[in-house]
């Protein structure tokens, strides 16, 4: 286990970046790091990805985040966090004055964190980028989203990643209902890759997007199966969003007519343009 040594606060003042990624940090190291975050520093970027924080380490980190005022970028990808510690971390960051980027992907939860995520979006008006990919059961539905205006009222969020969460058709139908009521004009990038989305839900997504209550410019739908309707769904999506990625390929708008002539391959086109 990597231990975080005691550091004189004056040593931290010149630092703006701390990268402890892939350092085998566990609970003891997390406590040391939390104590460091409580000090007055200028640290803007903190990377902790691929450590063994787990629930106890995540809880310790949250205590340090409560007192922090300087962080702009926080990476907690693949840290073994669960539902309880993630909720503690999100709560500790409510109203953070500087945070613009939070990465929490690959932390598999056994219970839903939907409410905590939406409250976090509502209470943080400087956010620009959020990633919640591969969260286990934490985000495998978006039921609460259809009755929430969180994505409409947040006027800073630009990029949102909900990929690989097994949303299925029900989850995307809920998301489509939310889209129909309107999203913030600042949200430009949305990833729904690897969510087991079928043709029915994809068509509902098309209908919601065609209402133009959004400003999305990039939509990722990789690793979903739209079946025989794939080429028509993509054509309709591309009529309202400049860039759509599907089945590991991206089809530029200028090439859509030619691509739609044929049908074959994993995404339903006779030829494909690779990213």
mmCIF file of C-alpha atoms in Angstrom:
data_model
loop_
_atom_site.group_PDB
_atom_site.id
_atom_site.type_symbol
_atom_site.label_atom_id
_atom_site.label_comp_id
_atom_site.label_asym_id
_atom_site.label_seq_id
_atom_site.Cartn_x
_atom_site.Cartn_y
_atom_site.Cartn_z
ATOM 1 C CA UNK A 1 0.000 0.000 0.000
ATOM 2 C CA UNK A 2 1.173 3.499 -0.849
ATOM 3 C CA UNK A 3 1.152 5.839 2.147
ATOM 4 C CA UNK A 4 0.834 9.600 1.806
ATOM 5 C CA UNK A 5 3.556 11.241 3.920
ATOM 6 C CA UNK A 6 2.942 14.209 6.184
ATOM 7 C CA UNK A 7 3.724 17.356 4.238
ATOM 8 C CA UNK A 8 4.367 20.859 5.438
ATOM 9 C CA UNK A 9 1.579 23.088 4.068
ATOM 10 C CA UNK A 10 4.187 25.432 2.626
ATOM 11 C CA UNK A 11 5.450 22.572 0.429
ATOM 12 C CA UNK A 12 2.006 22.235 -1.145
ATOM 13 C CA UNK A 13 1.478 25.884 -2.003
ATOM 14 C CA UNK A 14 3.403 25.843 -5.330
ATOM 15 C CA UNK A 15 1.656 22.650 -6.517
ATOM 16 C CA UNK A 16 -1.297 22.768 -8.888
ATOM 17 C CA UNK A 17 -1.362 19.080 -9.941
ATOM 18 C CA UNK A 18 -1.210 15.820 -7.961
ATOM 19 C CA UNK A 19 -1.119 12.557 -9.912
ATOM 20 C CA UNK A 20 -1.435 9.491 -7.663
ATOM 21 C CA UNK A 21 -2.968 7.279 -10.356
ATOM 22 C CA UNK A 22 -2.215 3.531 -10.171
ATOM 23 C CA UNK A 23 -0.366 3.801 -6.869
ATOM 24 C CA UNK A 24 -2.058 1.101 -4.755
ATOM 25 C CA UNK A 25 -3.508 3.718 -2.398
ATOM 26 C CA UNK A 26 -5.820 2.126 0.159
ATOM 27 C CA UNK A 27 -7.609 3.422 3.266
ATOM 28 C CA UNK A 28 -4.524 4.646 5.177
ATOM 29 C CA UNK A 29 -3.234 6.496 2.133
ATOM 30 C CA UNK A 30 -6.679 7.950 1.486
ATOM 31 C CA UNK A 31 -6.817 9.363 5.019
ATOM 32 C CA UNK A 32 -3.443 11.027 4.488
ATOM 33 C CA UNK A 33 -4.613 12.437 1.184
ATOM 34 C CA UNK A 34 -7.827 13.724 2.770
ATOM 35 C CA UNK A 35 -5.812 15.568 5.402
ATOM 36 C CA UNK A 36 -3.745 17.093 2.611
ATOM 37 C CA UNK A 37 -6.884 18.299 0.803
ATOM 38 C CA UNK A 38 -8.043 20.083 3.956
ATOM 39 C CA UNK A 39 -4.997 22.340 3.854
ATOM 40 C CA UNK A 40 -5.073 25.678 2.000
ATOM 41 C CA UNK A 41 -3.523 24.794 -1.362
ATOM 42 C CA UNK A 42 -3.633 25.748 -5.037
ATOM 43 C CA UNK A 43 -4.124 22.158 -6.244
ATOM 44 C CA UNK A 44 -6.438 22.274 -9.255
ATOM 45 C CA UNK A 45 -6.009 18.770 -10.710
ATOM 46 C CA UNK A 46 -6.113 15.529 -8.675
ATOM 47 C CA UNK A 47 -5.783 12.116 -10.339
ATOM 48 C CA UNK A 48 -6.499 8.999 -8.259
ATOM 49 C CA UNK A 49 -7.613 6.571 -10.978
ATOM 50 C CA UNK A 50 -6.995 2.818 -10.551
ATOM 51 C CA UNK A 51 -6.335 2.786 -6.799
ATOM 52 C CA UNK A 52 -7.886 0.514 -4.154
ATOM 53 C CA UNK A 53 -9.795 3.136 -2.204
ATOM 54 C CA UNK A 54 -12.985 1.083 -1.858
ATOM 55 C CA UNK A 55 -15.756 2.303 0.455
ATOM 56 C CA UNK A 56 -13.622 3.287 3.450
ATOM 57 C CA UNK A 57 -11.026 5.101 1.360
ATOM 58 C CA UNK A 58 -13.720 6.896 -0.627
ATOM 59 C CA UNK A 59 -15.402 8.019 2.589
ATOM 60 C CA UNK A 60 -12.057 9.376 3.832
ATOM 61 C CA UNK A 61 -11.491 11.290 0.586
ATOM 62 C CA UNK A 62 -14.943 12.870 0.895
ATOM 63 C CA UNK A 63 -13.985 14.483 4.222
ATOM 64 C CA UNK A 64 -11.056 16.216 2.539
ATOM 65 C CA UNK A 65 -13.176 17.352 -0.392
ATOM 66 C CA UNK A 66 -15.647 19.103 1.930
ATOM 67 C CA UNK A 67 -12.962 21.594 2.950
ATOM 68 C CA UNK A 68 -11.332 21.959 -0.462
ATOM 69 C CA UNK A 69 -11.872 25.134 -2.486
ATOM 70 C CA UNK A 70 -9.351 24.845 -5.318
ATOM 71 C CA UNK A 71 -9.970 21.583 -7.228
ATOM 72 C CA UNK A 72 -11.099 21.930 -10.826
ATOM 73 C CA UNK A 73 -10.485 18.360 -12.058
ATOM 74 C CA UNK A 74 -11.014 15.162 -10.026
ATOM 75 C CA UNK A 75 -10.364 11.674 -11.435
ATOM 76 C CA UNK A 76 -11.658 8.758 -9.324
ATOM 77 C CA UNK A 77 -12.034 6.239 -12.155
ATOM 78 C CA UNK A 78 -11.759 2.549 -11.191
ATOM 79 C CA UNK A 79 -11.162 3.020 -7.458
ATOM 80 C CA UNK A 80 -13.441 0.275 -6.133
ATOM 81 C CA UNK A 81 -15.958 2.796 -4.838
ATOM 82 C CA UNK A 82 -19.495 1.714 -4.025
ATOM 83 C CA UNK A 83 -22.857 3.381 -3.660
ATOM 84 C CA UNK A 84 -22.254 4.770 -0.168
ATOM 85 C CA UNK A 85 -18.835 6.317 -0.781
ATOM 86 C CA UNK A 86 -19.884 7.744 -4.157
ATOM 87 C CA UNK A 87 -22.871 9.434 -2.555
ATOM 88 C CA UNK A 88 -20.610 10.823 0.188
ATOM 89 C CA UNK A 89 -18.181 12.173 -2.411
ATOM 90 C CA UNK A 90 -20.945 13.763 -4.485
ATOM 91 C CA UNK A 91 -22.503 15.347 -1.401
ATOM 92 C CA UNK A 92 -19.139 16.681 -0.218
ATOM 93 C CA UNK A 93 -18.750 18.463 -3.564
ATOM 94 C CA UNK A 94 -22.138 20.217 -3.522
ATOM 95 C CA UNK A 95 -21.647 23.831 -4.458
ATOM 96 C CA UNK A 96 -17.902 23.455 -4.949
ATOM 97 C CA UNK A 97 -16.656 26.842 -6.187
ATOM 98 C CA UNK A 98 -14.123 25.568 -8.740
ATOM 99 C CA UNK A 99 -14.884 21.998 -9.848
ATOM 100 C CA UNK A 100 -15.491 21.638 -13.599
ATOM 101 C CA UNK A 101 -14.621 17.971 -14.245
ATOM 102 C CA UNK A 102 -15.537 14.841 -12.286
ATOM 103 C CA UNK A 103 -14.682 11.338 -13.530
ATOM 104 C CA UNK A 104 -16.258 8.454 -11.588
ATOM 105 C CA UNK A 105 -16.436 5.718 -14.225
ATOM 106 C CA UNK A 106 -15.746 2.029 -13.544
ATOM 107 C CA UNK A 107 -16.945 2.095 -9.935
ATOM 108 C CA UNK A 108 -19.538 -0.652 -9.808
ATOM 109 C CA UNK A 109 -22.426 -0.054 -7.393
ATOM 110 C CA UNK A 110 -24.970 -2.533 -6.100
ATOM 111 C CA UNK A 111 -27.597 0.159 -5.478
ATOM 112 C CA UNK A 112 -28.811 3.144 -7.465
ATOM 113 C CA UNK A 113 -26.987 6.484 -7.262
ATOM 114 C CA UNK A 114 -29.437 8.267 -9.581
ATOM 115 C CA UNK A 115 -30.756 10.700 -6.988
ATOM 116 C CA UNK A 116 -27.263 11.615 -5.779
ATOM 117 C CA UNK A 117 -26.101 12.252 -9.357
ATOM 118 C CA UNK A 118 -29.054 14.507 -10.180
ATOM 119 C CA UNK A 119 -28.687 16.466 -6.932
ATOM 120 C CA UNK A 120 -25.010 16.910 -7.725
ATOM 121 C CA UNK A 121 -25.833 18.280 -11.197
ATOM 122 C CA UNK A 122 -28.407 20.637 -9.701
ATOM 123 C CA UNK A 123 -26.092 21.998 -7.017
ATOM 124 C CA UNK A 124 -22.935 22.483 -9.101
ATOM 125 C CA UNK A 125 -23.273 25.251 -11.634
ATOM 126 C CA UNK A 126 -19.645 25.297 -12.804
ATOM 127 C CA UNK A 127 -19.554 21.701 -14.018
ATOM 128 C CA UNK A 128 -18.478 21.137 -17.596
ATOM 129 C CA UNK A 129 -17.720 17.414 -17.804
ATOM 130 C CA UNK A 130 -19.178 14.399 -15.956
ATOM 131 C CA UNK A 131 -18.361 10.752 -16.605
ATOM 132 C CA UNK A 132 -20.394 7.935 -15.059
ATOM 133 C CA UNK A 133 -19.559 4.983 -17.298
ATOM 134 C CA UNK A 134 -19.732 1.331 -16.134
ATOM 135 C CA UNK A 135 -21.405 2.002 -12.783
ATOM 136 C CA UNK A 136 -22.941 -1.455 -12.328
ATOM 137 C CA UNK A 137 -26.440 -1.127 -10.904
ATOM 138 C CA UNK A 138 -25.761 2.458 -9.929
ATOM 139 C CA UNK A 139 -27.166 3.930 -13.143
ATOM 140 C CA UNK A 140 -28.938 1.120 -14.936
ATOM 141 C CA UNK A 141 -32.177 3.109 -15.015
ATOM 142 C CA UNK A 142 -32.849 6.806 -15.425
ATOM 143 C CA UNK A 143 -36.393 6.822 -14.057
ATOM 144 C CA UNK A 144 -35.824 9.893 -11.923
ATOM 145 C CA UNK A 145 -34.533 11.877 -14.896
ATOM 146 C CA UNK A 146 -37.874 12.050 -16.688
ATOM 147 C CA UNK A 147 -39.354 14.110 -13.846
ATOM 148 C CA UNK A 148 -36.303 16.272 -13.210
ATOM 149 C CA UNK A 149 -35.151 19.537 -14.759
ATOM 150 C CA UNK A 150 -31.538 19.002 -13.661
ATOM 151 C CA UNK A 151 -30.235 18.867 -17.234
ATOM 152 C CA UNK A 152 -32.340 21.864 -18.200
ATOM 153 C CA UNK A 153 -31.297 24.188 -15.398
ATOM 154 C CA UNK A 154 -27.581 23.438 -15.292
ATOM 155 C CA UNK A 155 -26.089 26.087 -17.565
ATOM 156 C CA UNK A 156 -22.469 24.945 -17.539
ATOM 157 C CA UNK A 157 -22.449 21.198 -18.279
ATOM 158 C CA UNK A 158 -20.975 20.440 -21.707
ATOM 159 C CA UNK A 159 -20.187 16.714 -21.680
ATOM 160 C CA UNK A 160 -22.049 13.806 -20.042
ATOM 161 C CA UNK A 161 -21.051 10.136 -20.217
ATOM 162 C CA UNK A 162 -23.655 7.499 -19.256
ATOM 163 C CA UNK A 163 -22.061 4.735 -21.367
ATOM 164 C CA UNK A 164 -22.030 1.019 -20.513
ATOM 165 C CA UNK A 165 -24.654 1.204 -17.800
ATOM 166 C CA UNK A 166 -27.118 -1.347 -19.199
ATOM 167 C CA UNK A 167 -29.829 1.269 -19.462
ATOM 168 C CA UNK A 168 -31.720 -0.793 -21.985
ATOM 169 C CA UNK A 169 -34.812 0.475 -23.752
ATOM 170 C CA UNK A 170 -36.580 1.561 -20.539
ATOM 171 C CA UNK A 171 -33.695 3.785 -19.461
ATOM 172 C CA UNK A 172 -33.391 5.471 -22.850
ATOM 173 C CA UNK A 173 -37.161 5.981 -23.053
ATOM 174 C CA UNK A 174 -36.952 7.844 -19.715
ATOM 175 C CA UNK A 175 -34.052 9.884 -21.066
ATOM 176 C CA UNK A 176 -36.045 10.653 -24.223
ATOM 177 C CA UNK A 177 -38.937 11.982 -22.144
ATOM 178 C CA UNK A 178 -36.507 14.252 -20.336
ATOM 179 C CA UNK A 179 -35.113 15.446 -23.678
ATOM 180 C CA UNK A 180 -38.611 16.233 -24.913
ATOM 181 C CA UNK A 181 -39.153 18.651 -22.032
ATOM 182 C CA UNK A 182 -35.881 20.422 -22.792
ATOM 183 C CA UNK A 183 -32.173 20.281 -21.921
ATOM 184 C CA UNK A 184 -29.655 23.031 -21.278
ATOM 185 C CA UNK A 185 -28.221 24.759 -24.339
ATOM 186 C CA UNK A 186 -24.700 24.176 -22.985
ATOM 187 C CA UNK A 187 -24.718 20.346 -23.151
ATOM 188 C CA UNK A 188 -22.912 19.439 -26.369
ATOM 189 C CA UNK A 189 -21.684 15.831 -25.921
ATOM 190 C CA UNK A 190 -23.638 12.789 -24.724
ATOM 191 C CA UNK A 191 -22.446 9.173 -24.628
ATOM 192 C CA UNK A 192 -24.963 6.334 -24.439
ATOM 193 C CA UNK A 193 -22.608 3.690 -25.836
ATOM 194 C CA UNK A 194 -22.947 0.085 -24.711
ATOM 195 C CA UNK A 195 -26.370 0.436 -23.095
ATOM 196 C CA UNK A 196 -28.290 -2.376 -24.825
ATOM 197 C CA UNK A 197 -30.461 0.093 -26.694
ATOM 198 C CA UNK A 198 -32.772 -1.463 -29.257
ATOM 199 C CA UNK A 199 -34.632 -0.073 -32.224
ATOM 200 C CA UNK A 200 -37.807 0.935 -30.353
ATOM 201 C CA UNK A 201 -35.986 3.116 -27.834
ATOM 202 C CA UNK A 202 -33.741 4.511 -30.561
ATOM 203 C CA UNK A 203 -36.781 5.728 -32.491
ATOM 204 C CA UNK A 204 -38.109 7.428 -29.350
ATOM 205 C CA UNK A 205 -34.719 9.101 -28.981
ATOM 206 C CA UNK A 206 -34.986 10.294 -32.584
ATOM 207 C CA UNK A 207 -38.437 11.800 -31.938
ATOM 208 C CA UNK A 208 -37.214 13.569 -28.789
ATOM 209 C CA UNK A 209 -34.151 14.998 -30.526
ATOM 210 C CA UNK A 210 -36.205 16.208 -33.485
ATOM 211 C CA UNK A 211 -38.106 18.536 -31.157
ATOM 212 C CA UNK A 212 -34.872 20.551 -30.945
ATOM 213 C CA UNK A 213 -35.064 21.214 -27.198
ATOM 214 C CA UNK A 214 -31.307 20.705 -26.932
ATOM 215 C CA UNK A 215 -27.990 21.808 -28.431
ATOM 216 C CA UNK A 216 -26.239 18.438 -28.706
ATOM 217 C CA UNK A 217 -23.440 18.252 -31.259
ATOM 218 C CA UNK A 218 -21.948 14.813 -30.534
ATOM 219 C CA UNK A 219 -23.878 11.656 -29.682
ATOM 220 C CA UNK A 220 -22.173 8.285 -29.121
ATOM 221 C CA UNK A 221 -24.323 5.181 -29.571
ATOM 222 C CA UNK A 222 -21.549 2.627 -30.007
ATOM 223 C CA UNK A 223 -22.166 -0.993 -29.057
ATOM 224 C CA UNK A 224 -25.955 -0.875 -29.270
ATOM 225 C CA UNK A 225 -28.067 -2.955 -31.637
ATOM 226 C CA UNK A 226 -30.780 -1.155 -33.596
ATOM 227 C CA UNK A 227 -31.466 -4.104 -35.869
ATOM 228 C CA UNK A 228 -32.926 -3.686 -39.345
ATOM 229 C CA UNK A 229 -33.808 -0.030 -38.676
ATOM 230 C CA UNK A 230 -30.203 0.968 -37.989
ATOM 231 C CA UNK A 231 -29.598 2.873 -41.227
ATOM 232 C CA UNK A 232 -32.884 4.804 -41.010
ATOM 233 C CA UNK A 233 -32.360 5.646 -37.342
ATOM 234 C CA UNK A 234 -28.867 6.928 -38.021
ATOM 235 C CA UNK A 235 -30.072 8.990 -40.972
ATOM 236 C CA UNK A 236 -32.701 10.694 -38.830
ATOM 237 C CA UNK A 237 -30.253 11.287 -35.982
ATOM 238 C CA UNK A 238 -27.734 12.834 -38.330
ATOM 239 C CA UNK A 239 -30.369 15.271 -39.536
ATOM 240 C CA UNK A 240 -30.459 16.905 -36.100
ATOM 241 C CA UNK A 241 -26.993 16.194 -34.604
ATOM 242 C CA UNK A 242 -23.758 16.959 -36.490
ATOM 243 C CA UNK A 243 -21.827 13.900 -35.300
ATOM 244 C CA UNK A 244 -23.270 10.508 -34.390
ATOM 245 C CA UNK A 245 -21.087 7.493 -33.584
ATOM 246 C CA UNK A 246 -22.591 4.017 -33.878
ATOM 247 C CA UNK A 247 -21.085 0.518 -33.777
ATOM 248 C CA UNK A 248 -17.475 1.618 -33.663
ATOM 249 C CA UNK A 249 -17.922 3.756 -36.785
ATOM 250 C CA UNK A 250 -18.727 7.363 -37.506
ATOM 251 C CA UNK A 251 -20.465 8.300 -40.726
ATOM 252 C CA UNK A 252 -19.844 11.932 -41.805
ATOM 253 C CA UNK A 253 -22.942 13.790 -42.930
ATOM 254 C CA UNK A 254 -21.642 14.159 -46.491
ATOM 255 C CA UNK A 255 -21.365 10.385 -46.849
ATOM 256 C CA UNK A 256 -24.761 9.348 -45.513
ATOM 257 C CA UNK A 257 -26.572 9.003 -48.885
ATOM 258 C CA UNK A 258 -23.895 6.707 -50.292
ATOM 259 C CA UNK A 259 -23.709 4.663 -47.093
ATOM 260 C CA UNK A 260 -27.443 4.106 -47.042
ATOM 261 C CA UNK A 261 -27.411 2.475 -50.453
ATOM 262 C CA UNK A 262 -26.065 -0.770 -49.049
ATOM 263 C CA UNK A 263 -26.789 -2.846 -45.980
ATOM 264 C CA UNK A 264 -24.402 -5.159 -44.224
ATOM 265 C CA UNK A 265 -21.730 -5.389 -41.578
ATOM 266 C CA UNK A 266 -22.135 -4.742 -37.877
ATOM 267 C CA UNK A 267 -23.793 -1.347 -38.264
ATOM 268 C CA UNK A 268 -25.884 -2.011 -41.325
ATOM 269 C CA UNK A 269 -23.748 -0.371 -43.987
ATOM 270 C CA UNK A 270 -21.965 -1.947 -46.905
ATOM 271 C CA UNK A 271 -18.981 0.275 -46.209
ATOM 272 C CA UNK A 272 -18.028 2.170 -43.072
ATOM 273 C CA UNK A 273 -15.815 5.065 -42.146
ATOM 274 C CA UNK A 274 -13.676 4.289 -39.127
ATOM 275 C CA UNK A 275 -12.983 6.861 -36.436
#
